[in-house]
Amino acid sequence: QVQLVESGGGLVQPGGSLRLSCAASGFTFSNYAMSWVRQAPGKGAEWVSDINSGRGSTFYADSVKGRFTISRDNAKNTLYLQMNSLKPEDTAVYYCAKSPSVVAPTDLNSYDYWGQGTQVTVSS
């Protein structure tokens, strides 16, 4: 069965960095686009970043562009999110999500599998 397991969250001061990981199993990881989505307390889910399969084209929300970097290691079946220059408004639960195709869907409801999430808290 498909499993997505996030790790790497924690408490960090503003301006700090964290690297999130998402270990995938139960499917051919390299064949599918993957995404990071976050949900802050009391707010709806927010798309953060995508990485397509194949060439691995990447896309970012304006709120994280230039600070976050998405990547994937297909040999290790792992998705990453390097987060630098973190701000308090980045505080959220971060989820990795699997697309049903080689590119990510535009609708958050169209992802077919989600991880359990990892908490990121940015605070002094």
mmCIF file of C-alpha atoms in Angstrom:
data_model
loop_
_atom_site.group_PDB
_atom_site.id
_atom_site.type_symbol
_atom_site.label_atom_id
_atom_site.label_comp_id
_atom_site.label_asym_id
_atom_site.label_seq_id
_atom_site.Cartn_x
_atom_site.Cartn_y
_atom_site.Cartn_z
ATOM 1 C CA GLN A 1 0.000 0.000 0.000
ATOM 2 C CA VAL A 2 1.076 3.580 -0.588
ATOM 3 C CA GLN A 3 2.742 5.268 2.355
ATOM 4 C CA LEU A 4 4.108 8.787 2.701
ATOM 5 C CA VAL A 5 5.974 9.546 5.916
ATOM 6 C CA GLU A 6 7.165 13.095 6.609
ATOM 7 C CA SER A 7 9.934 14.000 9.021
ATOM 8 C CA GLY A 8 12.223 16.887 9.857
ATOM 9 C CA GLY A 9 9.817 19.363 11.380
ATOM 10 C CA GLY A 10 10.466 21.180 14.619
ATOM 11 C CA LEU A 11 10.867 24.505 16.357
ATOM 12 C CA VAL A 12 13.179 27.020 14.725
ATOM 13 C CA GLN A 13 13.896 30.714 15.234
ATOM 14 C CA PRO A 14 13.005 33.264 12.570
ATOM 15 C CA GLY A 15 15.692 33.301 9.904
ATOM 16 C CA GLY A 16 16.580 29.694 10.555
ATOM 17 C CA SER A 17 16.437 26.647 8.309
ATOM 18 C CA LEU A 18 14.872 23.207 8.292
ATOM 19 C CA ARG A 19 14.854 20.353 5.803
ATOM 20 C CA LEU A 20 11.740 18.246 5.555
ATOM 21 C CA SER A 21 11.784 14.734 4.141
ATOM 22 C CA CYS A 22 8.988 12.527 2.851
ATOM 23 C CA ALA A 23 9.766 8.819 2.552
ATOM 24 C CA ALA A 24 7.556 7.164 -0.050
ATOM 25 C CA SER A 25 6.736 3.490 -0.507
ATOM 26 C CA GLY A 26 4.202 1.258 -2.216
ATOM 27 C CA PHE A 27 4.427 2.839 -5.683
ATOM 28 C CA THR A 28 6.993 3.704 -8.366
ATOM 29 C CA PHE A 29 8.073 7.030 -6.893
ATOM 30 C CA SER A 30 9.902 8.296 -9.975
ATOM 31 C CA ASN A 31 6.759 8.084 -12.137
ATOM 32 C CA TYR A 32 4.718 10.665 -10.258
ATOM 33 C CA ALA A 33 4.769 14.340 -9.443
ATOM 34 C CA MET A 34 4.953 15.181 -5.763
ATOM 35 C CA SER A 35 4.023 18.252 -3.767
ATOM 36 C CA TRP A 36 4.280 19.949 -0.413
ATOM 37 C CA VAL A 37 1.139 21.491 1.069
ATOM 38 C CA ARG A 38 0.860 23.235 4.424
ATOM 39 C CA GLN A 39 -1.915 24.138 6.812
ATOM 40 C CA ALA A 40 -1.517 26.846 9.415
ATOM 41 C CA PRO A 41 -3.645 26.901 12.579
ATOM 42 C CA GLY A 42 -7.162 28.066 11.811
ATOM 43 C CA LYS A 43 -6.502 28.362 8.063
ATOM 44 C CA GLY A 44 -7.138 26.299 4.984
ATOM 45 C CA ALA A 45 -4.586 24.169 3.204
ATOM 46 C CA GLU A 46 -2.035 26.100 1.129
ATOM 47 C CA TRP A 47 -0.065 24.675 -1.767
ATOM 48 C CA VAL A 48 3.674 25.267 -1.282
ATOM 49 C CA SER A 49 5.610 23.542 -4.057
ATOM 50 C CA ASP A 50 5.555 20.857 -6.774
ATOM 51 C CA ILE A 51 8.145 18.749 -8.471
ATOM 52 C CA ASN A 52 7.225 16.846 -11.607
ATOM 53 C CA SER A 53 8.485 13.423 -12.527
ATOM 54 C CA GLY A 54 11.034 12.996 -15.309
ATOM 55 C CA ARG A 55 12.998 16.261 -15.629
ATOM 56 C CA GLY A 56 11.779 17.289 -12.217
ATOM 57 C CA SER A 57 10.463 20.732 -13.094
ATOM 58 C CA THR A 58 9.732 22.680 -9.928
ATOM 59 C CA PHE A 59 7.112 25.247 -8.986
ATOM 60 C CA TYR A 60 6.666 27.408 -5.907
ATOM 61 C CA ALA A 61 4.042 29.536 -4.239
ATOM 62 C CA ASP A 62 4.974 33.221 -4.271
ATOM 63 C CA SER A 63 5.075 33.183 -0.478
ATOM 64 C CA VAL A 64 8.040 30.780 -0.426
ATOM 65 C CA LYS A 65 9.781 31.490 -3.732
ATOM 66 C CA GLY A 66 13.480 32.175 -3.245
ATOM 67 C CA ARG A 67 13.461 30.694 0.274
ATOM 68 C CA PHE A 68 12.303 27.095 -0.183
ATOM 69 C CA THR A 69 13.716 24.439 -2.499
ATOM 70 C CA ILE A 70 11.916 21.229 -3.405
ATOM 71 C CA SER A 71 13.888 18.212 -4.599
ATOM 72 C CA ARG A 72 13.575 14.483 -4.979
ATOM 73 C CA ASP A 73 15.912 11.492 -4.831
ATOM 74 C CA ASN A 74 14.280 8.802 -6.919
ATOM 75 C CA ALA A 75 16.899 6.228 -5.877
ATOM 76 C CA LYS A 76 15.900 6.744 -2.244
ATOM 77 C CA ASN A 77 12.163 7.260 -2.921
ATOM 78 C CA THR A 78 12.346 10.469 -0.939
ATOM 79 C CA LEU A 79 10.991 13.975 -1.416
ATOM 80 C CA TYR A 80 12.627 16.959 0.287
ATOM 81 C CA LEU A 81 11.818 20.544 1.135
ATOM 82 C CA GLN A 82 14.743 22.754 2.129
ATOM 83 C CA MET A 83 13.363 25.767 3.971
ATOM 84 C CA ASN A 84 15.619 28.770 4.548
ATOM 85 C CA SER A 85 15.006 32.248 5.962
ATOM 86 C CA LEU A 86 12.007 30.940 7.825
ATOM 87 C CA LYS A 87 9.361 33.393 9.016
ATOM 88 C CA PRO A 88 6.714 33.071 11.732
ATOM 89 C CA GLU A 89 4.071 32.926 8.995
ATOM 90 C CA ASP A 90 5.646 29.686 7.766
ATOM 91 C CA THR A 91 4.380 27.990 10.933
ATOM 92 C CA ALA A 92 2.120 25.145 9.831
ATOM 93 C CA VAL A 93 1.752 21.414 9.502
ATOM 94 C CA TYR A 94 3.524 20.418 6.297
ATOM 95 C CA TYR A 95 2.199 17.520 4.242
ATOM 96 C CA CYS A 96 3.655 15.734 1.263
ATOM 97 C CA ALA A 97 1.168 14.646 -1.349
ATOM 98 C CA LYS A 98 1.328 12.294 -4.304
ATOM 99 C CA SER A 99 -0.101 13.302 -7.654
ATOM 100 C CA PRO A 100 -1.975 10.672 -9.701
ATOM 101 C CA SER A 101 0.104 11.703 -12.752
ATOM 102 C CA VAL A 102 3.472 13.020 -13.941
ATOM 103 C CA VAL A 103 2.469 16.603 -13.221
ATOM 104 C CA ALA A 104 0.850 17.969 -10.115
ATOM 105 C CA PRO A 105 -2.855 18.732 -10.125
ATOM 106 C CA THR A 106 -4.117 22.286 -9.747
ATOM 107 C CA ASP A 107 -6.795 21.214 -7.293
ATOM 108 C CA LEU A 108 -5.714 20.085 -3.830
ATOM 109 C CA ASN A 109 -8.605 17.617 -3.819
ATOM 110 C CA SER A 110 -7.062 15.778 -6.782
ATOM 111 C CA TYR A 111 -4.033 14.348 -4.962
ATOM 112 C CA ASP A 112 -4.510 10.653 -4.341
ATOM 113 C CA TYR A 113 -2.342 10.125 -1.261
ATOM 114 C CA TRP A 114 -1.198 12.297 1.640
ATOM 115 C CA GLY A 115 1.255 11.880 4.462
ATOM 116 C CA GLN A 116 0.398 12.414 8.105
ATOM 117 C CA GLY A 117 2.183 15.767 8.277
ATOM 118 C CA THR A 118 5.065 17.242 10.242
ATOM 119 C CA GLN A 119 4.804 20.349 12.417
ATOM 120 C CA VAL A 120 7.001 23.348 11.667
ATOM 121 C CA THR A 121 6.982 26.152 14.216
ATOM 122 C CA VAL A 122 8.910 29.370 13.604
ATOM 123 C CA SER A 123 9.154 31.403 16.773
ATOM 124 C CA SER A 124 11.669 33.232 18.922
#
